[in-house]
Each structure stands twice: as structure tokens, then as C-alpha cells.
Short mmCIF file of C-alpha atoms and ligand atoms in Angstrom, two decimals:
data_model
loop_
_atom_site.label_atom_id
_atom_site.label_comp_id
_atom_site.label_asym_id
_atom_site.label_seq_id
_atom_site.Cartn_x
_atom_site.Cartn_y
_atom_site.Cartn_z
CA VAL G 218 4.05 -36.26 29.67
CA ALA G 219 7.36 -37.63 28.82
CA ALA G 220 6.06 -40.52 27.15
CA ALA G 221 4.56 -38.41 24.90
CA ARG G 222 7.72 -37.12 23.63
CA GLY G 223 9.36 -38.04 20.50
CA ARG G 224 6.36 -40.03 19.19
CA ARG G 225 3.28 -38.37 18.23
CA ARG G 226 0.68 -38.70 20.59
CA SER G 227 -3.25 -39.16 19.39
CA LEU G 228 -5.11 -36.15 20.40
CA ASP G 229 -8.65 -37.20 21.39
CA GLU G 230 -10.06 -34.94 18.97
CA PHE G 231 -13.85 -35.67 20.22
CA ALA G 232 -12.48 -33.83 23.54
CA VAL G 233 -10.96 -31.23 21.80
CA ILE G 234 -13.53 -30.36 19.71
CA GLU G 235 -15.76 -30.36 22.43
CA ARG G 236 -13.59 -28.60 25.03
CA PHE G 237 -12.57 -25.69 22.72
CA PHE G 238 -14.92 -25.27 19.32
CA SER G 239 -18.33 -26.38 20.28
CA ARG G 240 -19.72 -23.65 21.91
CA PRO G 241 -22.73 -23.01 19.85
CA ALA G 242 -23.83 -19.95 22.02
CA ARG G 243 -21.14 -18.11 20.75
CA THR G 244 -22.72 -17.01 17.34
CA ARG G 245 -26.18 -17.78 16.98
CA ARG G 246 -27.10 -17.80 13.27
CA THR G 247 -30.61 -19.12 11.87
CA ASP G 248 -29.37 -20.28 8.72
CA VAL G 249 -27.00 -22.87 10.58
CA VAL G 250 -29.51 -25.97 10.10
CA LEU G 251 -26.83 -28.55 11.51
CA GLY G 252 -23.28 -26.95 12.70
CA ILE G 253 -20.60 -29.27 14.70
CA GLY G 254 -21.57 -32.77 15.35
CA ASP G 255 -22.63 -34.75 12.86
CA ASP G 256 -21.03 -36.08 9.48
CA ALA G 257 -21.53 -33.03 8.03
CA ALA G 258 -22.62 -29.11 8.64
CA VAL G 259 -26.07 -28.12 7.21
CA THR G 260 -26.76 -24.58 6.16
CA ARG G 261 -29.60 -22.62 4.47
CA ALA G 262 -28.25 -20.64 1.59
CA PRO G 263 -29.26 -16.90 1.62
CA ALA G 264 -32.00 -16.33 -1.38
CA GLY G 265 -30.97 -14.37 -4.02
CA LYS G 266 -27.51 -14.41 -3.41
CA ASP G 267 -23.91 -15.96 -4.33
CA LEU G 268 -21.96 -18.21 -2.09
CA VAL G 269 -18.74 -16.46 -1.67
CA ILE G 270 -15.93 -19.13 -0.26
CA ALA G 271 -12.14 -18.62 0.55
CA THR G 272 -9.58 -20.72 1.96
CA ASP G 273 -6.01 -20.05 3.52
CA THR G 274 -3.72 -22.61 5.77
CA LEU G 275 -1.31 -20.61 8.25
CA VAL G 276 1.39 -23.12 9.03
CA GLU G 277 4.42 -22.47 11.53
CA GLY G 278 7.75 -21.42 10.48
CA THR G 279 6.15 -20.12 7.59
CA HIS G 280 3.13 -17.99 8.51
CA PHE G 281 3.84 -17.76 12.35
CA THR G 282 6.63 -18.44 15.06
CA ALA G 283 6.74 -21.41 17.28
CA ASP G 284 6.55 -18.68 20.26
CA ALA G 285 3.72 -16.93 18.43
CA PRO G 286 0.97 -16.07 20.95
CA ALA G 287 -1.17 -19.01 20.05
CA ARG G 288 -4.15 -16.06 20.59
CA SER G 289 -2.38 -14.21 17.74
CA VAL G 290 -3.03 -17.55 15.47
CA GLY G 291 -6.05 -18.38 16.23
CA HIS G 292 -7.51 -14.37 15.71
CA ARG G 293 -4.70 -14.71 12.19
CA SER G 294 -6.28 -18.05 11.10
CA LEU G 295 -9.74 -16.46 10.70
CA ALA G 296 -8.51 -12.58 9.92
CA VAL G 297 -6.92 -13.81 6.87
CA ASN G 298 -9.90 -15.60 5.04
CA LEU G 299 -12.26 -12.93 6.26
CA SER G 300 -10.25 -10.22 4.47
CA ASP G 301 -10.33 -12.16 1.07
CA LEU G 302 -14.10 -12.38 1.62
CA ALA G 303 -14.31 -8.34 1.95
CA ALA G 304 -12.04 -8.11 -0.82
CA MET G 305 -15.25 -9.39 -2.84
CA GLY G 306 -17.61 -6.76 -1.28
CA ALA G 307 -18.83 -10.08 0.76
CA GLU G 308 -21.02 -10.42 3.63
CA PRO G 309 -19.10 -13.57 5.98
CA LEU G 310 -21.74 -16.42 7.37
CA TRP G 311 -19.82 -19.50 8.78
CA ALA G 312 -16.01 -20.94 8.57
CA THR G 313 -14.94 -24.29 9.26
CA LEU G 314 -11.48 -25.25 10.60
CA ALA G 315 -8.99 -27.67 10.11
CA LEU G 316 -6.60 -27.88 12.84
CA SER G 317 -3.14 -29.40 13.25
CA VAL G 318 -1.03 -30.00 16.31
CA PRO G 319 1.64 -31.70 17.88
CA GLU G 320 -0.53 -32.13 20.97
CA ALA G 321 -3.48 -31.36 22.74
CA ASP G 322 -1.93 -28.65 24.86
CA ALA G 323 -4.67 -26.84 26.96
CA ASP G 324 -3.18 -23.60 27.09
CA TRP G 325 -2.37 -23.18 23.59
CA LEU G 326 -5.68 -24.52 22.24
CA GLY G 327 -7.70 -22.38 24.79
CA GLU G 328 -5.54 -19.20 23.36
CA PHE G 329 -5.99 -20.11 19.78
CA SER G 330 -9.88 -20.82 20.50
CA ARG G 331 -10.10 -17.52 22.34
CA GLY G 332 -8.29 -15.44 19.30
CA PHE G 333 -10.96 -17.41 16.80
CA PHE G 334 -14.07 -16.53 18.60
CA ALA G 335 -13.66 -13.02 19.30
CA LEU G 336 -13.25 -12.35 15.93
CA ALA G 337 -15.98 -14.87 14.71
CA ARG G 338 -17.87 -13.11 17.38
CA ARG G 339 -17.09 -9.72 16.00
CA TYR G 340 -18.70 -10.54 12.51
CA ARG G 341 -21.36 -13.01 13.44
CA VAL G 342 -19.43 -16.23 11.64
CA ALA G 343 -20.59 -19.45 12.82
CA LEU G 344 -17.94 -22.36 13.36
CA ILE G 345 -19.81 -25.04 11.35
CA GLY G 346 -17.28 -27.47 11.41
CA GLY G 347 -14.04 -28.92 10.96
CA ASP G 348 -11.04 -31.40 12.17
CA THR G 349 -8.40 -31.58 14.32
CA VAL G 350 -5.03 -34.04 13.59
CA ALA G 351 -1.81 -34.83 15.33
CA GLY G 352 0.36 -32.90 13.27
CA PRO G 353 3.02 -29.83 12.77
CA ALA G 354 0.79 -26.79 13.69
CA GLY G 355 -1.21 -25.25 10.92
CA ALA G 356 -4.22 -24.09 10.69
CA THR G 357 -6.55 -24.56 7.32
CA VAL G 358 -10.06 -22.27 7.82
CA THR G 359 -12.25 -21.98 4.77
CA VAL G 360 -14.38 -19.63 5.21
CA HIS G 361 -18.59 -19.00 3.33
CA GLY G 362 -20.00 -15.34 2.76
CA CYS G 363 -22.19 -14.21 0.08
CA VAL G 364 -22.98 -11.31 -1.59
CA ALA G 365 -26.13 -9.69 -3.92
CA ALA G 366 -26.02 -12.12 -6.87
CA GLY G 367 -23.69 -11.00 -9.30
CA ARG G 368 -22.56 -8.20 -7.58
CA PHE G 369 -19.22 -9.03 -6.12
CA VAL G 370 -16.07 -6.94 -6.52
CA PRO G 371 -13.33 -9.02 -8.77
CA ARG G 372 -10.00 -7.69 -9.29
CA SER G 373 -10.44 -7.70 -12.67
CA GLY G 374 -12.74 -4.81 -13.20
CA ALA G 375 -10.44 -1.47 -13.13
CA ARG G 376 -10.74 0.88 -16.45
CA PRO G 377 -8.28 3.47 -17.46
CA GLY G 378 -9.06 6.58 -15.66
CA ASP G 379 -10.49 5.06 -12.27
CA ALA G 380 -8.66 6.26 -9.28
CA MET G 381 -6.81 3.95 -6.96
CA TYR G 382 -7.11 3.87 -3.54
CA VAL G 383 -5.92 1.92 -0.30
CA THR G 384 -7.38 1.95 3.14
CA GLY G 385 -5.22 2.22 6.45
CA HIS G 386 -1.52 1.78 7.25
CA PRO G 387 -0.05 -0.70 4.77
CA GLY G 388 3.36 -1.81 6.12
CA ASP G 389 2.15 -1.40 9.57
CA ALA G 390 2.46 -5.43 9.89
CA VAL G 391 5.95 -6.01 8.67
CA ALA G 392 6.84 -3.47 10.38
CA GLY G 393 5.43 -5.16 13.79
CA ARG G 394 7.02 -8.14 12.63
CA LEU G 395 10.48 -6.87 12.38
CA LEU G 396 9.95 -5.29 15.82
CA LEU G 397 9.21 -8.19 17.33
CA ASP G 398 11.88 -10.12 15.52
CA ARG G 399 14.40 -7.51 16.48
CA SER G 400 13.58 -6.81 19.96
CA ARG G 401 11.02 -8.83 21.58
CA PHE G 402 9.42 -6.15 23.82
CA ALA G 403 7.45 -3.07 22.12
CA ARG G 404 9.73 0.29 21.86
CA ARG G 405 8.04 3.10 21.54
CA GLY G 406 4.90 3.50 19.71
CA GLY G 407 5.93 0.14 18.80
CA ALA G 408 2.76 -1.64 20.21
CA ALA G 409 0.54 -0.52 17.42
CA LEU G 410 2.25 -2.34 14.56
CA ILE G 411 3.28 -4.82 16.55
CA ARG G 412 -0.77 -5.12 17.24
CA ALA G 413 -1.31 -4.60 13.62
CA PHE G 414 0.92 -7.78 12.29
CA LEU G 415 -0.30 -9.97 15.28
CA TYR G 416 -4.14 -9.16 14.66
CA PRO G 417 -4.97 -7.67 11.98
CA GLU G 418 -8.45 -6.28 11.44
CA PRO G 419 -10.35 -7.49 8.28
CA ARG G 420 -11.99 -4.49 6.43
CA LEU G 421 -15.46 -6.32 6.09
CA ARG G 422 -17.42 -3.32 6.60
CA GLU G 423 -15.71 -0.91 4.03
CA GLY G 424 -15.12 -4.03 1.59
CA ARG G 425 -19.14 -4.38 2.13
CA ALA G 426 -19.64 -0.44 1.68
CA LEU G 427 -17.53 -0.57 -1.77
CA LEU G 428 -20.14 -2.57 -3.36
CA GLY G 429 -21.77 -0.66 -6.13
CA ILE G 430 -18.23 1.53 -5.97
CA ALA G 431 -15.32 0.14 -6.27
CA SER G 432 -14.43 -1.30 -9.88
CA ALA G 433 -11.81 -3.70 -8.73
CA MET G 434 -10.87 -4.49 -5.16
CA ILE G 435 -8.13 -6.92 -3.61
CA ASP G 436 -7.12 -7.41 -0.42
CA VAL G 437 -2.92 -6.22 0.18
CA SER G 438 -1.53 -9.74 1.68
CA ASP G 439 1.45 -9.84 -0.69
CA GLY G 440 2.54 -6.32 0.02
CA LEU G 441 1.39 -2.82 -1.60
CA HIS G 442 3.46 -2.92 -5.03
CA ASP G 443 2.65 -6.65 -5.78
CA ASP G 444 -1.19 -6.58 -4.94
CA ALA G 445 -1.57 -3.15 -6.91
CA ARG G 446 0.26 -5.25 -9.99
CA LYS G 447 -1.66 -8.34 -9.21
CA LEU G 448 -5.04 -6.08 -9.11
CA LEU G 449 -3.72 -4.25 -12.32
CA ALA G 450 -2.37 -7.06 -14.51
CA ALA G 451 -6.06 -9.31 -13.92
CA SER G 452 -7.69 -5.68 -15.18
CA GLY G 453 -5.37 -5.70 -18.36
CA CYS G 454 -4.19 -2.21 -17.34
CA GLY G 455 -1.16 0.06 -16.01
CA ALA G 456 -1.06 2.71 -13.10
CA ASP G 457 0.68 6.23 -12.32
CA LEU G 458 0.91 5.96 -8.74
CA ASP G 459 2.34 8.50 -6.49
CA ALA G 460 4.74 7.04 -3.91
CA GLY G 461 4.52 10.07 -1.67
CA ALA G 462 1.02 9.64 -1.06
CA VAL G 463 1.37 5.77 0.41
CA PRO G 464 -0.32 6.30 3.85
CA VAL G 465 2.80 5.50 6.27
CA SER G 466 1.64 5.74 9.70
CA GLY G 467 3.57 7.70 12.33
CA ALA G 468 5.34 4.89 14.62
CA MET G 469 6.19 3.68 11.42
CA ARG G 470 8.06 6.66 10.27
CA ARG G 471 9.24 7.23 14.13
CA LEU G 472 10.71 3.77 14.06
CA PHE G 473 11.72 3.56 11.08
CA ARG G 474 12.62 6.41 9.18
CA GLU G 475 13.93 5.79 5.43
CA GLU G 476 13.00 2.35 5.70
CA SER G 477 9.48 3.37 6.28
CA LEU G 478 8.48 3.76 2.77
CA PRO G 479 9.99 0.48 1.17
CA LEU G 480 8.36 -1.21 3.84
CA ALA G 481 4.70 0.30 2.81
CA LEU G 482 5.38 -0.97 -0.43
CA THR G 483 6.55 -4.15 0.08
CA GLY G 484 5.81 -5.23 3.25
CA GLY G 485 3.10 -8.05 3.30
CA ASP G 486 0.50 -9.28 5.96
CA ASP G 487 -1.48 -5.53 5.76
CA TYR G 488 -4.99 -7.06 5.16
CA GLU G 489 -5.79 -3.55 4.00
CA LEU G 490 -8.23 -2.97 1.15
CA LEU G 491 -6.77 -1.81 -2.22
CA PHE G 492 -9.43 -0.83 -4.82
CA THR G 493 -10.19 1.46 -7.74
CA VAL G 494 -13.12 3.73 -7.92
CA PRO G 495 -14.75 5.50 -11.41
CA ARG G 496 -13.86 8.91 -11.04
CA LYS G 497 -17.48 9.98 -10.86
CA LEU G 498 -17.93 7.77 -8.11
CA GLU G 499 -15.12 9.47 -5.83
CA PRO G 500 -17.45 12.42 -4.19
CA ARG G 501 -19.57 9.11 -3.15
CA LEU G 502 -16.57 7.27 -2.27
CA GLN G 503 -15.38 10.26 -0.19
CA ARG G 504 -18.76 10.85 1.95
CA LEU G 505 -18.70 7.25 2.49
CA ALA G 506 -15.23 6.85 4.27
CA ALA G 507 -15.71 9.90 6.19
CA ARG G 508 -17.25 7.69 8.70
CA TRP G 509 -15.23 4.81 8.78
CA CYS G 510 -12.80 3.66 11.52
CA CYS G 511 -9.78 3.27 9.31
CA PRO G 512 -8.58 6.21 6.90
CA ILE G 513 -8.06 6.04 2.86
CA THR G 514 -5.89 7.59 0.57
CA ARG G 515 -5.73 8.01 -3.18
CA LEU G 516 -2.58 6.65 -4.50
CA GLY G 517 -3.18 7.72 -7.99
CA GLU G 518 -4.92 6.51 -11.52
CA VAL G 519 -5.20 3.57 -13.80
CA THR G 520 -3.87 3.90 -17.17
CA THR G 521 -3.96 1.89 -20.30
CA GLY G 522 -1.08 -0.42 -20.89
CA LYS G 523 0.79 -2.39 -18.39
CA ALA G 524 2.87 -0.62 -16.66
CA VAL G 525 2.89 -0.11 -12.94
CA ARG G 526 5.39 3.45 -12.59
CA TRP G 527 5.60 4.89 -8.97
CA HIS G 528 6.53 8.63 -8.84
CA LEU G 529 7.99 10.81 -6.24
CA GLY G 530 8.26 14.60 -6.11
CA GLY G 531 8.19 14.29 -10.09
CA ARG G 532 10.67 12.02 -10.66
CA ALA G 533 10.03 7.63 -11.52
CA PHE G 534 11.03 6.33 -7.97
CA ARG G 535 11.73 2.21 -7.97
CA VAL G 536 10.24 0.14 -5.40
CA PRO G 537 13.36 -1.54 -3.99
CA ASN G 538 13.34 -5.43 -4.42
CA LEU G 539 12.99 -6.39 -0.70
CA THR G 540 11.60 -9.86 0.24
CA PHE G 541 9.74 -9.89 3.39
CA ARG G 542 8.08 -13.38 2.04
CA HIS G 543 6.43 -14.91 5.69
CA PHE G 544 9.88 -15.64 7.35
MG1 MG A 771 -6.74 -12.09 -1.01
#
């Protein structure tokens, strides 16, 4: 081990893949003709569907710290991608993983793979290929999903009069990250916030259920206000939104008090779904969402023009210019 320090030990790529990433029994899919082990994977594209593809990279120092639990890094590398599929209303099928690590640390790789596959199994995603390389720690995942032909939910479909909703409790993830930075241990009620940051749950079931209901959708990765602006800009609309309606969790309110609302509006890494719904479909949405495990909250309405206005208690509310850019 000492000899390996100072120079990059080359990974025995085959051994790493064999040991940590090629366990076909974990997620069997009949649409995987050829998985890991050949020059390329072969899959059978579902008939009558459009393929939906997303890719995202997590890099140490930018998206996670050197002492982040490897299980969380494995989970998040897949979760952030699945969240992008959720935001299109797509169902996940397959994933590829390109992993860069400074050395073949069996404990780290074991925990990474545990986090990755626990989530993959939950949503029946098959890992069909990838690459491992010696280098700075980072993971690039590409996910493939599908949606009924032409039925995906774009960012650009919001229309004036539509209502805007968000799932879950935006801000919990950034609060969890701040707790990790500040204390290194979970304070009362903080464990749930830390969990929201380390193990975000992609809203796949909710995203699919919103097909035919949501007119536009985005996942909240950069913060509620920022992502609302992106969705509305893509749709060529503005919005009147109630900052008092933003669903701040009880744990967040207890631990962050007056910081809660600014954090909920500007913190990223939530992976909740932000979407718009035509007014006539709102009763259907309410009936549907009553069965979901996460709450939905109506934030306000889409307007003509380009301005995204927040108000609080009848007055204009200025979203503070906090920057919680990843680390
Ligand atoms: Mg996204």
C-alpha cells in the first residue's frame, strides 16, 4: 500500500467490475439482451415508446466531500439521474456507470456499490455497462428510460392560469448538508434532514403518475426559485407564487428558524418535482396525490409575462441571494 502512495496504482478493472458491479441476479430484466462483459451492452427498445436518456456526473470536492459515506455517493450518483427521468414522466430501464477512484479501496467500492444497487433494485434499473478508471473520485451515470411515444412532460408546457405545485419538503437537503458541515452529528430531528441530503429519493412513481396531468415539469436540483425560473423561462411565462405556502418541514423549522424559508427557496439537491397543472385537472391531481407517500403543495399560478413574483402575507417577497452552490 505504501508503494502505491504518490503514484496512481492502476486498477485491475476486470476484478473491480467482477467483484462489485456485475451481479446480474440483482436486477433481471428481459429487455437486457447482453449486459456487462462484452464490448457493449445490447438492449431491446420497448415497442411504441420513446427512449428518454439523462446523464450526470458527481465529482469529489464539487458534489460530495472526501469523507462522504461511499454508500451515499453510490446512491446519489444514480438518484440524481433517476430524478431527471422522473421529471420527464419516464420509467427507468437501464444505467451505465463510469467510475473514477484514486485506488481500488475494497471498503469504499463495496459501500458505493451497496448504495447504487439498493436504489437500482428498488426501481428495477439494470446496470448494463460501464468503465472504471484510476483518477480523482467521481462517478458519471447515464440512465435510459422510456415513456409512451410523444407523451413525455417537457419544461416548456406551462400556460398562464396553470397552477404550480411541488412535492415533498424543498430545503431539507441543503439543511442536512449544513448540519453535516456544522456538527458532524445529527442533532434532534436533524437525522431526517441529513438523510434527505445523503439519500434523496427520486420521485419516479409521482413523475409517471403526472403523465397526462402535468403541463410542465422539472426536478429541483438547483433550488426551488432557480428551477421555477427555468421551467417558466422555457414556457415563456411568469408566475405569482406564495412564499408562505412553501412547505418547510417541521425539522427544518425547529433547527433553522428564520433561515428556513430562504433555505427552502434557494437550497438545491432536493430532487423534488416542481410542476404545473391546468386548473381543470387540479381535482384529478388532488385525488391522485392523496395516495402518494409525499405531500404536494400548491405554490401559486402561472401568469403571462416573464416575471416570477413571490409574495408573503400580501407583500412582495424578495428571494435572498444566497449561494449554496455545491460546496
Ligand atoms: Mg433536472
